[in-house]
mmCIF file of C-alpha atoms (C1' of nucleotides) and ligand atoms in Angstrom:
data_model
loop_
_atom_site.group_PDB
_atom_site.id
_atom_site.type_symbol
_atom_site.label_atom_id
_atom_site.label_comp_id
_atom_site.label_asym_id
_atom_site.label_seq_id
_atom_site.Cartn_x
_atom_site.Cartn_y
_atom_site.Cartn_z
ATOM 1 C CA UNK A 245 2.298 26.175 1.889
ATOM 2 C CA UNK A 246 1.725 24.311 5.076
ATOM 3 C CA UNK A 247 4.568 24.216 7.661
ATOM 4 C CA UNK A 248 4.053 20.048 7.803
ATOM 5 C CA UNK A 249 2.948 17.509 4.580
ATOM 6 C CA UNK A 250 -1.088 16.972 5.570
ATOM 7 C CA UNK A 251 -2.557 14.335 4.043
ATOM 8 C CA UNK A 252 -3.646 14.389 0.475
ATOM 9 C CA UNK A 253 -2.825 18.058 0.178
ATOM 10 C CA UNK A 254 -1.294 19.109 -3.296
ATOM 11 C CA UNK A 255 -0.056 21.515 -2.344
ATOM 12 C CA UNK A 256 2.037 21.085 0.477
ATOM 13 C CA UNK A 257 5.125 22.226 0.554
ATOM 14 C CA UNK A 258 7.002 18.745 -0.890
ATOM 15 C CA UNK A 259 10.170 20.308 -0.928
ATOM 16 C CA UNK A 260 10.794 20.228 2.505
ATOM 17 C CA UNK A 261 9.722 16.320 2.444
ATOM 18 C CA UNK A 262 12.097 15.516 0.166
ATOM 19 C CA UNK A 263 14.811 17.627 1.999
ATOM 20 C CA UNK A 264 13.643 16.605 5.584
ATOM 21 C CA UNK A 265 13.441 12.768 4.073
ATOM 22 C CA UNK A 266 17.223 12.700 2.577
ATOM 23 C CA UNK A 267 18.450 14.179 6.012
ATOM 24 C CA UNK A 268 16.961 11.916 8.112
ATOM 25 C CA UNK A 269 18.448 9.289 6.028
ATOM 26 C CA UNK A 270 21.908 10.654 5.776
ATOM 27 C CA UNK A 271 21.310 10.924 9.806
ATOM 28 C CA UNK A 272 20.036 7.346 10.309
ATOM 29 C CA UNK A 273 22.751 5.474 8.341
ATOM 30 C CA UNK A 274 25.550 7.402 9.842
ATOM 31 C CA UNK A 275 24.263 6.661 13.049
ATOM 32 C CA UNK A 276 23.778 3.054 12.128
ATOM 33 C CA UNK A 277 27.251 2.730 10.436
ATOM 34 C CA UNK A 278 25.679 1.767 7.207
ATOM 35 C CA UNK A 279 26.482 3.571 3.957
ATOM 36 C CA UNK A 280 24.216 5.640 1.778
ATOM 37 C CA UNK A 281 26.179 5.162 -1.022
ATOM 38 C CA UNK A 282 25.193 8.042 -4.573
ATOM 39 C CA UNK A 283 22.986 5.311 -5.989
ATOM 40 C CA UNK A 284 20.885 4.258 -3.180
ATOM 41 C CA UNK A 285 20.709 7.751 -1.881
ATOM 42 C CA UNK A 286 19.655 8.771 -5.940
ATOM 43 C CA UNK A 287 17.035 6.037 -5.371
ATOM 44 C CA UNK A 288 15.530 7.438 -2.266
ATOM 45 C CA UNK A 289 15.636 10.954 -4.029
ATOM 46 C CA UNK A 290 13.577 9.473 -6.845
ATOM 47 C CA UNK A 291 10.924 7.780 -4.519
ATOM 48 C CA UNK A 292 10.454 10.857 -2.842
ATOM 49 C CA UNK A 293 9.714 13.259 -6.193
ATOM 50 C CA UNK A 294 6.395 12.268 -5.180
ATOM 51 C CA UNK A 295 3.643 10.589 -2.602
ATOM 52 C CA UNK A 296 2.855 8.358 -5.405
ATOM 53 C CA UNK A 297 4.267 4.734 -4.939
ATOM 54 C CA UNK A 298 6.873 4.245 -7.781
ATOM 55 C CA UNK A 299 7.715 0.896 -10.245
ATOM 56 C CA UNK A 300 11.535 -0.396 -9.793
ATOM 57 C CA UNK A 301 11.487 -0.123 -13.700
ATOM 58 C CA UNK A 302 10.178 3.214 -13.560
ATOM 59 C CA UNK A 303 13.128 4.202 -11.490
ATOM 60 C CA UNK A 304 15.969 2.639 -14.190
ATOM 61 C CA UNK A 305 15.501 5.592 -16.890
ATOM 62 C CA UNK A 306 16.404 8.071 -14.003
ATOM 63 C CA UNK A 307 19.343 6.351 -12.648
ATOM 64 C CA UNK A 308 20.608 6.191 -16.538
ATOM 65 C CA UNK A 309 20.414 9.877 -16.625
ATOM 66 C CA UNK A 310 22.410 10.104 -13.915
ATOM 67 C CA UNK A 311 25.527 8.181 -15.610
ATOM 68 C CA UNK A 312 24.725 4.536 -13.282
ATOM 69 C CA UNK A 313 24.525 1.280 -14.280
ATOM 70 C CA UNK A 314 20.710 0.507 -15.075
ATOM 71 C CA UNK A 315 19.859 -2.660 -14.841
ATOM 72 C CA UNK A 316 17.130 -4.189 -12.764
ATOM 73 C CA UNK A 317 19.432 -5.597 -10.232
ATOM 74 C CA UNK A 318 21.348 -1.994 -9.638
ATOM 75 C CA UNK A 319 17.563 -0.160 -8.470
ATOM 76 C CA UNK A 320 16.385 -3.793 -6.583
ATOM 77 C CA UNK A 321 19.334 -3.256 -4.606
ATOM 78 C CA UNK A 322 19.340 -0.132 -3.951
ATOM 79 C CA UNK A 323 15.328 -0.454 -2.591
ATOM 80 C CA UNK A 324 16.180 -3.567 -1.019
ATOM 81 C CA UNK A 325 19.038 -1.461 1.682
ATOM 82 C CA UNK A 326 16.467 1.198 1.665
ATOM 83 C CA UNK A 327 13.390 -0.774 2.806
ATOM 84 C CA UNK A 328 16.379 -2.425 5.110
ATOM 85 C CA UNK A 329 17.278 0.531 6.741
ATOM 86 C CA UNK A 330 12.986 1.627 6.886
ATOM 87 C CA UNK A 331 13.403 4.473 4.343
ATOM 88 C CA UNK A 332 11.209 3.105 1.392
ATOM 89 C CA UNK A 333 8.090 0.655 2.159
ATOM 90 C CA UNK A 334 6.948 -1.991 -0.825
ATOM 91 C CA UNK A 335 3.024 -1.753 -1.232
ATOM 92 C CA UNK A 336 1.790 -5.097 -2.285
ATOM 93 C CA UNK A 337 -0.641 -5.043 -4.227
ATOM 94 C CA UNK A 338 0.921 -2.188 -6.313
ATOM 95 C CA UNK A 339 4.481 -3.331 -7.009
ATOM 96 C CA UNK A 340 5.689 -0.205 -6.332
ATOM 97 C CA UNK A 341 7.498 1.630 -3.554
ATOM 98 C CA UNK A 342 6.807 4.732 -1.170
ATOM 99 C CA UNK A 343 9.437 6.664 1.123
ATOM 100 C CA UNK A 344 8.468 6.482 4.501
ATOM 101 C CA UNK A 345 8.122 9.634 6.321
ATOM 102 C CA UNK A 346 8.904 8.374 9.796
ATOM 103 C CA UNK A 347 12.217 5.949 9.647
ATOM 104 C CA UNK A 348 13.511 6.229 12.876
ATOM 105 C CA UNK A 349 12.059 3.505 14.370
ATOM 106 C CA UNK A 350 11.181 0.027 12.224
ATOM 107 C CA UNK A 351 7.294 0.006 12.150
ATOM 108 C CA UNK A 352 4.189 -1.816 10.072
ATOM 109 C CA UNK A 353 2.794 0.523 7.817
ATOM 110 C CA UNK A 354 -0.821 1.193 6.948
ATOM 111 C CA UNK A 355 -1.237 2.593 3.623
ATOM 112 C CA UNK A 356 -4.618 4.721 2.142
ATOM 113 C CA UNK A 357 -3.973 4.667 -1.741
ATOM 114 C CA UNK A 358 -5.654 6.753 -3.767
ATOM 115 C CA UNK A 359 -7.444 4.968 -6.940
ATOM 116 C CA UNK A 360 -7.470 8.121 -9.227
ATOM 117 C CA UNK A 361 -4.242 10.566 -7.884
ATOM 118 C CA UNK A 362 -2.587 7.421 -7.063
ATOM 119 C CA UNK A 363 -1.015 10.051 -4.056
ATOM 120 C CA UNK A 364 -0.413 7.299 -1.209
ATOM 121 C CA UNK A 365 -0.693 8.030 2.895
ATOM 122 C CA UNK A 366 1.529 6.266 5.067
ATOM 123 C CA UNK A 367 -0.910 5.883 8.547
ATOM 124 C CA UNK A 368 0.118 4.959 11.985
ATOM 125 C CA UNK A 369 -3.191 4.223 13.516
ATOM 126 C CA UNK A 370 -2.993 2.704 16.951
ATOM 127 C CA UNK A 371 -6.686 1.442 16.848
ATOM 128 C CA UNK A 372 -5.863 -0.178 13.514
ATOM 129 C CA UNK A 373 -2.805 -1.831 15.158
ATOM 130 C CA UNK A 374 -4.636 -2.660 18.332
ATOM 131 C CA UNK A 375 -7.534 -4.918 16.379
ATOM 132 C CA UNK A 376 -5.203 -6.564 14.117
ATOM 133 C CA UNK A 377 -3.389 -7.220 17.556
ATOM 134 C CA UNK A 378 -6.473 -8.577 19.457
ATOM 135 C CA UNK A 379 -7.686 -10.668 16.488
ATOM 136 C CA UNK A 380 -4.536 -12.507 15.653
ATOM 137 C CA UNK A 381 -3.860 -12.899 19.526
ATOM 138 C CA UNK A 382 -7.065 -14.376 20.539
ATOM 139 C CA UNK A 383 -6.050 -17.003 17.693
ATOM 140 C CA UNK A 384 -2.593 -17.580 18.952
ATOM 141 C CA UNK A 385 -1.691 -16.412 15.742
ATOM 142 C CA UNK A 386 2.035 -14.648 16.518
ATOM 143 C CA UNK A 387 2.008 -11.867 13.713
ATOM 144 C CA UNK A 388 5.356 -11.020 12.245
ATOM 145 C CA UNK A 389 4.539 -9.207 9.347
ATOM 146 C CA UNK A 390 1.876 -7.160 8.551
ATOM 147 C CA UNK A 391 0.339 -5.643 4.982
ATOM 148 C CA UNK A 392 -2.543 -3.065 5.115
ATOM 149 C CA UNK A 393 -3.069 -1.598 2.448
ATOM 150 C CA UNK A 394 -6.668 0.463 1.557
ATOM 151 C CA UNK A 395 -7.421 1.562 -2.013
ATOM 152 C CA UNK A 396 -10.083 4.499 -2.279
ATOM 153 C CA UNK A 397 -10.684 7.882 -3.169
ATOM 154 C CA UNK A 398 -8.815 10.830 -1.548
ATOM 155 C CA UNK A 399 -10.636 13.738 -0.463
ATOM 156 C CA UNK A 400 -9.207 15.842 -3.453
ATOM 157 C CA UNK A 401 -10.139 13.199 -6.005
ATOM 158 C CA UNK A 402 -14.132 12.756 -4.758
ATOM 159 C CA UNK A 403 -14.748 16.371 -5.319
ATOM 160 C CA UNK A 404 -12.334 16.716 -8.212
ATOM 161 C CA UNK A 405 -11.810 13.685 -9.752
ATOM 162 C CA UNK A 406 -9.355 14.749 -12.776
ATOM 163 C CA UNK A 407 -7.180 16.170 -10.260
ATOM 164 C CA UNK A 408 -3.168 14.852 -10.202
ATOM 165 C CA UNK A 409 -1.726 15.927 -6.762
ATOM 166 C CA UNK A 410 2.328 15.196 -7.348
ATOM 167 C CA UNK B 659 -12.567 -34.986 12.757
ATOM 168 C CA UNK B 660 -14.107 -31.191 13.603
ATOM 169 C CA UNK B 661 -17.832 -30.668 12.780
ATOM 170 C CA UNK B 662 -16.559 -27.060 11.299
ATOM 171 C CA UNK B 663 -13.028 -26.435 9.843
ATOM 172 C CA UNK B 664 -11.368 -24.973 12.711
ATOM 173 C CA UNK B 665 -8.909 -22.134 12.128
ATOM 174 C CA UNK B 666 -5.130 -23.665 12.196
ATOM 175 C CA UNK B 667 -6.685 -26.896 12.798
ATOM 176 C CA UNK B 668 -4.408 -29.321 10.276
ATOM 177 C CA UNK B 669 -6.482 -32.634 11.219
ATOM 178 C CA UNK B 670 -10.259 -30.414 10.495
ATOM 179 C CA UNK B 671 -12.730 -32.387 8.323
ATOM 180 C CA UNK B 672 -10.843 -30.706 4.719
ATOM 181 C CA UNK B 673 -13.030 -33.163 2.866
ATOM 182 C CA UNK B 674 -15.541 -31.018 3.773
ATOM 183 C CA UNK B 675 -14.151 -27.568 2.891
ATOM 184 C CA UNK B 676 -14.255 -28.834 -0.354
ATOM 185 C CA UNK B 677 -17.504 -30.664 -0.977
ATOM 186 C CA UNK B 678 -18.807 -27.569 0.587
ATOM 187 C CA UNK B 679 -17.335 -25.093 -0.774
ATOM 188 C CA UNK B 680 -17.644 -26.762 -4.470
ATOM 189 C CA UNK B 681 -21.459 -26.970 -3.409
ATOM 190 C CA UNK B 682 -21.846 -23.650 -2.293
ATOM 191 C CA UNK B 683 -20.003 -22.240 -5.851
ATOM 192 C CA UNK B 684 -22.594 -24.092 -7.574
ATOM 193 C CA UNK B 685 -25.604 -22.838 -5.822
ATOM 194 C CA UNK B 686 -24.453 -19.096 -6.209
ATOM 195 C CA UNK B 687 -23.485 -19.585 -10.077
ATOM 196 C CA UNK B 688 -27.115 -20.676 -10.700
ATOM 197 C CA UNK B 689 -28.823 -18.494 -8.613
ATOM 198 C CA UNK B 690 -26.478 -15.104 -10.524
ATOM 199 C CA UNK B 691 -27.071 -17.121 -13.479
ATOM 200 C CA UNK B 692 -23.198 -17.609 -14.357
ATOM 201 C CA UNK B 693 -21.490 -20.492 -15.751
ATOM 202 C CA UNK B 694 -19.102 -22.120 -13.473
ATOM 203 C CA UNK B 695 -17.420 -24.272 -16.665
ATOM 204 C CA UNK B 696 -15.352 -27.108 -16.090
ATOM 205 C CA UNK B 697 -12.401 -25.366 -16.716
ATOM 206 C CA UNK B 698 -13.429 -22.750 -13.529
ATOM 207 C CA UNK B 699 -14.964 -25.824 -10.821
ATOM 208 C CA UNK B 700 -11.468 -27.474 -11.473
ATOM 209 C CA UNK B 701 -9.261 -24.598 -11.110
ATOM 210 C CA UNK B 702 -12.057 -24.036 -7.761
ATOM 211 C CA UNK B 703 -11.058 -27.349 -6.376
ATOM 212 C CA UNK B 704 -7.492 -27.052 -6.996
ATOM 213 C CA UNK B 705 -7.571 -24.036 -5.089
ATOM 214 C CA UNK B 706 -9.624 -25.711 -2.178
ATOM 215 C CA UNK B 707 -6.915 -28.919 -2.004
ATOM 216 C CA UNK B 708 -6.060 -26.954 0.844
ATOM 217 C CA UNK B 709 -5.461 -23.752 2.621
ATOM 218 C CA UNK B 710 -2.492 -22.751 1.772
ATOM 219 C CA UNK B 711 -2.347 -19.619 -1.078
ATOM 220 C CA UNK B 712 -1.534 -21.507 -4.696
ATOM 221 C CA UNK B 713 0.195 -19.463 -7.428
ATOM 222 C CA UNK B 714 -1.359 -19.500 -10.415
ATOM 223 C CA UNK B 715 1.472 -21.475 -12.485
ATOM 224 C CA UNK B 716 1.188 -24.218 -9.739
ATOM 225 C CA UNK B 717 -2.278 -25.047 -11.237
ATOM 226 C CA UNK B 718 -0.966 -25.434 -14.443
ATOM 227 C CA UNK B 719 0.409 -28.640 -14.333
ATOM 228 C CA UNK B 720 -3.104 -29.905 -12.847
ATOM 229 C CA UNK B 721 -5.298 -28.800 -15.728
ATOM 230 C CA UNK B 722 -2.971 -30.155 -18.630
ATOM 231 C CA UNK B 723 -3.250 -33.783 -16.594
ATOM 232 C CA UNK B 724 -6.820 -32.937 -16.663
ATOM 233 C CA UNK B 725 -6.967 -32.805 -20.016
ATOM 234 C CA UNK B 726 -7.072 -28.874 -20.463
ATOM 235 C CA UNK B 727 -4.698 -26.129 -22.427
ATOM 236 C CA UNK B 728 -2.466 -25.284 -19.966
ATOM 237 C CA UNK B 729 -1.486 -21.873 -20.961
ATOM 238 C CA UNK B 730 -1.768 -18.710 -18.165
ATOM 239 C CA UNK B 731 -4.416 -17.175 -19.632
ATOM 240 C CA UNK B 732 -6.671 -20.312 -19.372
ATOM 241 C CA UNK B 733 -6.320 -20.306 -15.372
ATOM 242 C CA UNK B 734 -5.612 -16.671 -15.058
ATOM 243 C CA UNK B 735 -8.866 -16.162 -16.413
ATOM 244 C CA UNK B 736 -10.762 -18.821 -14.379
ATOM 245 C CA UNK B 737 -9.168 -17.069 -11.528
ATOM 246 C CA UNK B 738 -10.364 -13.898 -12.771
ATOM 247 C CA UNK B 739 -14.388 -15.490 -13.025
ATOM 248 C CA UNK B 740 -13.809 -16.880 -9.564
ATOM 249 C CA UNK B 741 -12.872 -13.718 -8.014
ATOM 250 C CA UNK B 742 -15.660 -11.590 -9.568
ATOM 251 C CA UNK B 743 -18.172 -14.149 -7.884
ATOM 252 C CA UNK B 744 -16.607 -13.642 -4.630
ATOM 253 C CA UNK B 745 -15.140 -17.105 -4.672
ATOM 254 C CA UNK B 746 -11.644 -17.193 -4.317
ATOM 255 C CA UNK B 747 -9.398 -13.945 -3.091
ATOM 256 C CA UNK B 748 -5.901 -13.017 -4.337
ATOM 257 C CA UNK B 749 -3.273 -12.755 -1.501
ATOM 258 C CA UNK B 750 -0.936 -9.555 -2.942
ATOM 259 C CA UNK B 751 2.123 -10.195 -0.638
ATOM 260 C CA UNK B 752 2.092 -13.938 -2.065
ATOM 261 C CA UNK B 753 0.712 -13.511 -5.476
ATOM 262 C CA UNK B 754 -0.859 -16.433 -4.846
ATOM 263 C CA UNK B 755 -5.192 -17.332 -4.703
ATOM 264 C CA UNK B 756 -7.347 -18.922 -1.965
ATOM 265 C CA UNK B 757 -11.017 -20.153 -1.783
ATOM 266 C CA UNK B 758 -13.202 -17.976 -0.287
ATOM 267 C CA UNK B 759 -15.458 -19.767 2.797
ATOM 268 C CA UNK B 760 -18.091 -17.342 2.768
ATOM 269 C CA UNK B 761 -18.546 -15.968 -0.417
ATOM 270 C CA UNK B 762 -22.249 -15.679 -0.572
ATOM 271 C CA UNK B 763 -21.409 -11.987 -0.103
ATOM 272 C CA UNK B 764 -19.317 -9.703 -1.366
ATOM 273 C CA UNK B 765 -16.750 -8.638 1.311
ATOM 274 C CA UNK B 766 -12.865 -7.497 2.009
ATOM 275 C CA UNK B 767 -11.002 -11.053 3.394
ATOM 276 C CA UNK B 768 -8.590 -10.753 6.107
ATOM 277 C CA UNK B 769 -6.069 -12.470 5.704
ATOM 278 C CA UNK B 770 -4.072 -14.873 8.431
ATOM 279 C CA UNK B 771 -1.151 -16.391 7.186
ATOM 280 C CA UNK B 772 1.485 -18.453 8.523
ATOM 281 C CA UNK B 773 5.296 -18.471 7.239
ATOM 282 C CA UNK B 774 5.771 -21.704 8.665
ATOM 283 C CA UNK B 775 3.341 -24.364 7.189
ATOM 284 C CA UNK B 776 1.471 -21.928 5.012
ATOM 285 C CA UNK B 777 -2.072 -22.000 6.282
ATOM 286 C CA UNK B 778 -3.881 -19.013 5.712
ATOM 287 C CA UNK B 779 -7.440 -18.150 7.764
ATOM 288 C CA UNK B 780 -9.581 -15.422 6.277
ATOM 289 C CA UNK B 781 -10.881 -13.705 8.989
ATOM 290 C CA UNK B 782 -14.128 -11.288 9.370
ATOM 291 C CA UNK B 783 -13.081 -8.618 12.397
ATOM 292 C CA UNK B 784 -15.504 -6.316 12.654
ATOM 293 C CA UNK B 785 -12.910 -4.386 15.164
ATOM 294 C CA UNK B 786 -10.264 -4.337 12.261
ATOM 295 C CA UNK B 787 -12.818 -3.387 9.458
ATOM 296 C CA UNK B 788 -13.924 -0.677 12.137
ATOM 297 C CA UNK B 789 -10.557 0.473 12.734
ATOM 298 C CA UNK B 790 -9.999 1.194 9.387
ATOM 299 C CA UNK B 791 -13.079 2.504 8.267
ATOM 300 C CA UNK B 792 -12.683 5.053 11.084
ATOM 301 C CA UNK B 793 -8.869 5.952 10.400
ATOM 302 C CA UNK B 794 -9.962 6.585 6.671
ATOM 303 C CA UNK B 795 -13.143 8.272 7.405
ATOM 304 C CA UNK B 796 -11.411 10.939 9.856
ATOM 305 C CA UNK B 797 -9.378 12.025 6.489
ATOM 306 C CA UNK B 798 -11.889 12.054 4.399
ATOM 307 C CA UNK B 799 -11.339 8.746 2.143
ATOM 308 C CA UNK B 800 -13.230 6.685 0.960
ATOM 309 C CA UNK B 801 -12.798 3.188 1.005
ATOM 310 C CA UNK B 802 -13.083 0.879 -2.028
ATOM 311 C CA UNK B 803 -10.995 -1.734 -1.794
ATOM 312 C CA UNK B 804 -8.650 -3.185 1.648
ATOM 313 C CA UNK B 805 -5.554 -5.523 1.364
ATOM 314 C CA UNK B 806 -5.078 -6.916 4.921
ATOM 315 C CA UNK B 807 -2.476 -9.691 5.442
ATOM 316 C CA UNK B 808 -1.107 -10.947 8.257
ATOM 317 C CA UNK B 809 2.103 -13.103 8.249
ATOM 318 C CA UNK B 810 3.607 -14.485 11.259
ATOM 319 C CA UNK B 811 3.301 -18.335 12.770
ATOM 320 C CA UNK B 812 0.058 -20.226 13.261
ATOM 321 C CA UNK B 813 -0.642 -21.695 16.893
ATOM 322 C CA UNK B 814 0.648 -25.172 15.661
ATOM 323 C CA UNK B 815 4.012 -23.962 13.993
ATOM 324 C CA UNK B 816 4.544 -22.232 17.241
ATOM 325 C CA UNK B 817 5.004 -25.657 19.757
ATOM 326 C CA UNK B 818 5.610 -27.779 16.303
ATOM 327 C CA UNK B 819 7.431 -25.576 13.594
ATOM 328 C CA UNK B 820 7.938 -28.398 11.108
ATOM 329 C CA UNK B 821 4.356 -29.312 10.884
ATOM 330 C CA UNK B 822 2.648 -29.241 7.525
ATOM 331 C CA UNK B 823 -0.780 -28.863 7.732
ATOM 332 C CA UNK B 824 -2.980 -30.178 4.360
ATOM 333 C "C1'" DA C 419 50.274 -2.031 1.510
ATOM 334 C "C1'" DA C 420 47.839 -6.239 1.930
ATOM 335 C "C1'" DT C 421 43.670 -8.412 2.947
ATOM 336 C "C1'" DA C 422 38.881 -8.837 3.732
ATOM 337 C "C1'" DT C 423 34.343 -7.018 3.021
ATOM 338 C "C1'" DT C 424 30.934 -4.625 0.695
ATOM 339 C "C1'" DT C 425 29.037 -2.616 -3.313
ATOM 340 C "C1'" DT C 426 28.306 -2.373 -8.171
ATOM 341 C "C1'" DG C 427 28.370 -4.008 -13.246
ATOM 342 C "C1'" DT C 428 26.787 -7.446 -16.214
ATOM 343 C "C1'" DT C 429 24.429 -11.237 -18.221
ATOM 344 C "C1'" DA C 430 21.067 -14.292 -18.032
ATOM 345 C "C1'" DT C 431 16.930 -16.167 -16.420
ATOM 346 C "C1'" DA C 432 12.887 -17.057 -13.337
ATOM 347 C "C1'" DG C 433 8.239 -15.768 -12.001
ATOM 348 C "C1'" DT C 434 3.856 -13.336 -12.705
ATOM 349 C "C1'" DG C 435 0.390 -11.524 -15.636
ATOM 350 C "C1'" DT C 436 -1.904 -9.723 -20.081
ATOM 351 C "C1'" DA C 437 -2.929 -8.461 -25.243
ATOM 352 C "C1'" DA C 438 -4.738 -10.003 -29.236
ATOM 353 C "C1'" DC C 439 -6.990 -12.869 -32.397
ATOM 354 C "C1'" DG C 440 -9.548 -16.776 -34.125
ATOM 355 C "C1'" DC C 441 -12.359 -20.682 -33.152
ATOM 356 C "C1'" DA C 442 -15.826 -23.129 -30.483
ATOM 357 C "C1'" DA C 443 -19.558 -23.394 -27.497
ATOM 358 C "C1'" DT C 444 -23.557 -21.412 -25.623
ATOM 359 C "C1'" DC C 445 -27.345 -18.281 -25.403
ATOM 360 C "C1'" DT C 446 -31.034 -15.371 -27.644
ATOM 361 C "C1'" DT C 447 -34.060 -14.190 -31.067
ATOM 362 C "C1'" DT C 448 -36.613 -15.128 -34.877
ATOM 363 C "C1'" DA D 1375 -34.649 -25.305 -35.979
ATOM 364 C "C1'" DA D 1376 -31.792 -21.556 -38.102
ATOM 365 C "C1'" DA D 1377 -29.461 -17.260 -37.721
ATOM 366 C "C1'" DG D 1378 -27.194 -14.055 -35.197
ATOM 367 C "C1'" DA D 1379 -25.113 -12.408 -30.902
ATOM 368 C "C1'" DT D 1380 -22.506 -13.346 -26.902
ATOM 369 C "C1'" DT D 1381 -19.407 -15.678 -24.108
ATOM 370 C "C1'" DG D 1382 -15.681 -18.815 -23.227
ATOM 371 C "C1'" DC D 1383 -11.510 -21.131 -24.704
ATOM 372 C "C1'" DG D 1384 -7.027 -22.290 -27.458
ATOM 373 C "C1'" DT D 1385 -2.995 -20.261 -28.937
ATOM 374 C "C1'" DT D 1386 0.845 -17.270 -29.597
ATOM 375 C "C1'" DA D 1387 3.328 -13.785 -28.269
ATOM 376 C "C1'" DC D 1388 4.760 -10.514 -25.166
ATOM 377 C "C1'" DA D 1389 5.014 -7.194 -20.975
ATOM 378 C "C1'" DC D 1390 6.143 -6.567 -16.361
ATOM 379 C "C1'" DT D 1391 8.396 -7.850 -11.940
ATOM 380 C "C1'" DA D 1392 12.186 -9.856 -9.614
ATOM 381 C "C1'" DT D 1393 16.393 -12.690 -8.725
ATOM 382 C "C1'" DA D 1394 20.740 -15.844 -9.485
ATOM 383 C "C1'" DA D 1395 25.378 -15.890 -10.342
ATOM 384 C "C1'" DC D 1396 29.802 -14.235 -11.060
ATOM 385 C "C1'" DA D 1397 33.264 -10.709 -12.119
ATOM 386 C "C1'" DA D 1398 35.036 -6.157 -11.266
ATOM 387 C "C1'" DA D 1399 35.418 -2.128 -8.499
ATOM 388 C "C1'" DA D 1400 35.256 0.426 -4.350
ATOM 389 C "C1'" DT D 1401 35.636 0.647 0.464
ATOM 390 C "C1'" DA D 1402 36.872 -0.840 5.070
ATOM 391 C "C1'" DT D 1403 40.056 -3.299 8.089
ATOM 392 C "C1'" DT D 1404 44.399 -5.070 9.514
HETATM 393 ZN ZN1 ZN E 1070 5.273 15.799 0.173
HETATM 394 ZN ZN1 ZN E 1071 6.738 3.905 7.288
HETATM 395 ZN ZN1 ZN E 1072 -10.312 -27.268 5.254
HETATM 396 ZN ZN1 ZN E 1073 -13.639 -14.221 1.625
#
DNA sequence: AATATTTTGTTATAGTGTAACGCAATCTTT
DNA sequence: AAAGATTGCGTTACACTATAACAAAATATT
């Protein structure tokens, strides 16, 4: 078990980033007056069973389970306040959702997605940021919004391709 | 009128983008020895009307006046043709296609796009492609496949929001 | 307690993309 | 040129993703 979740390991200790994620997200909303009501804190829960990016319709079955309404709107809500609040980023070209392991302060993430675990790694990579920066700026392009998102093989998966990391 | 289509530049020579871009798609058919059908040159042009992303559905309407079936699968499937040659790119945060102005090569577009009027600029950074390459290579991924898009306001829509470039 | 605001339930529908199958057109081989 | 193989297209149906709209319930505010 490693003390911190590194990159592509299966066998970190995900516990502890599901437990560190749902405190830090009880912690943010209080602090920001904004309500983590059961369903959108259920939500967040389900996102984080894994580092694999997750459908909204893959979430509805779950929230059944749990006795809520499930119906598309119910879980689009629910990851709409999250990616609100900076708990739960969208990736693209996936259609699927991620918890992000570093809410406190609103941020553009980079994401390296692997093609065969599907396990996804949220990246905050200054000289990324920089050149996207430089480029856009020597255009006088004013960048508001920005979607990185790299598809490839994880370490795990090049040497053991079969391998399903949560 | 610019010699070159300028980036952001709504009064550029677009006439040209096309004939050029329609020649070009022809030349690299022959020369891979694939058919670029009627069906796939019109969807092509369509696309190349002008630089703003077009959702598949909005072609629709254009290929029934031209005389085509106009169900999804008939453009989805040009689409498809046009992006394994490297001619046109999908935009995931639009869901929505672009022509390609280099496509003589395979390569990963990125993307500038502009909430205001639309326009979107592929770009080739070497900085950002460097960036990213490094970040992923310093984990141990490999890189198959990169989604960069960039939305935020074009020079023009900057000093003249309204504007509606092509 | 009364009122306003926010959240959720519910139904319906819009938007995006694909499976599957048969026919037609084109290419390849004889 | 004829026969067979391959590729592209027409057609229908459907899957997946996301949102509009309005009513009911829960919560916050006065
Ligand atoms: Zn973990
Ligand atoms: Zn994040
Ligand atoms: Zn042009
Ligand atoms: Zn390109």
């Amino acid at each position: 078990m490693n003390p911190s979740p590194l990159p592509f390991e299966p066998d970190h200790n995900h516990d502890r980033c599901i437990s560190e994620a749902l405190e830090q997200a009880r912690h943010l909303c209080r602090e920001r007056r904004q309500r983590l009501t059961p369903i959108r804190e259920l939500v967040l829960r389900l996102i984080w069973q894994s580092h694999q990016p997750l459908g909204a319709y893959e979430l509805l079955p779950a929230l059944a389970e749990a006795g809520f309404n499930s119906a598309p709107p119910t879980v689009y809500r629910a990851l709409e306040f999250l990616q609100s609040q900076g708990l739960v980023h969208r990736i693209a070209s996936l259609n699927a959702f991620i918890g992000c392991p570093h809410p406190e302060q609103s941020h553009q993430g980079c994401f390296l997605i692997c093609r065969s675990c599907k396990s996804t790694l949220e990246l905050e990579s200054q000289p990324i940021q920089q050149a996207i920066r430089s480029s856009a700026g020597s255009l006088g392009f004013t960048i508001e919004q920005e979607t990185v998102e790299i598809v490839g093989l994880c370490p795990n998966c090049q040497t053991r391709p079969q391998r399903d990391p949560q």
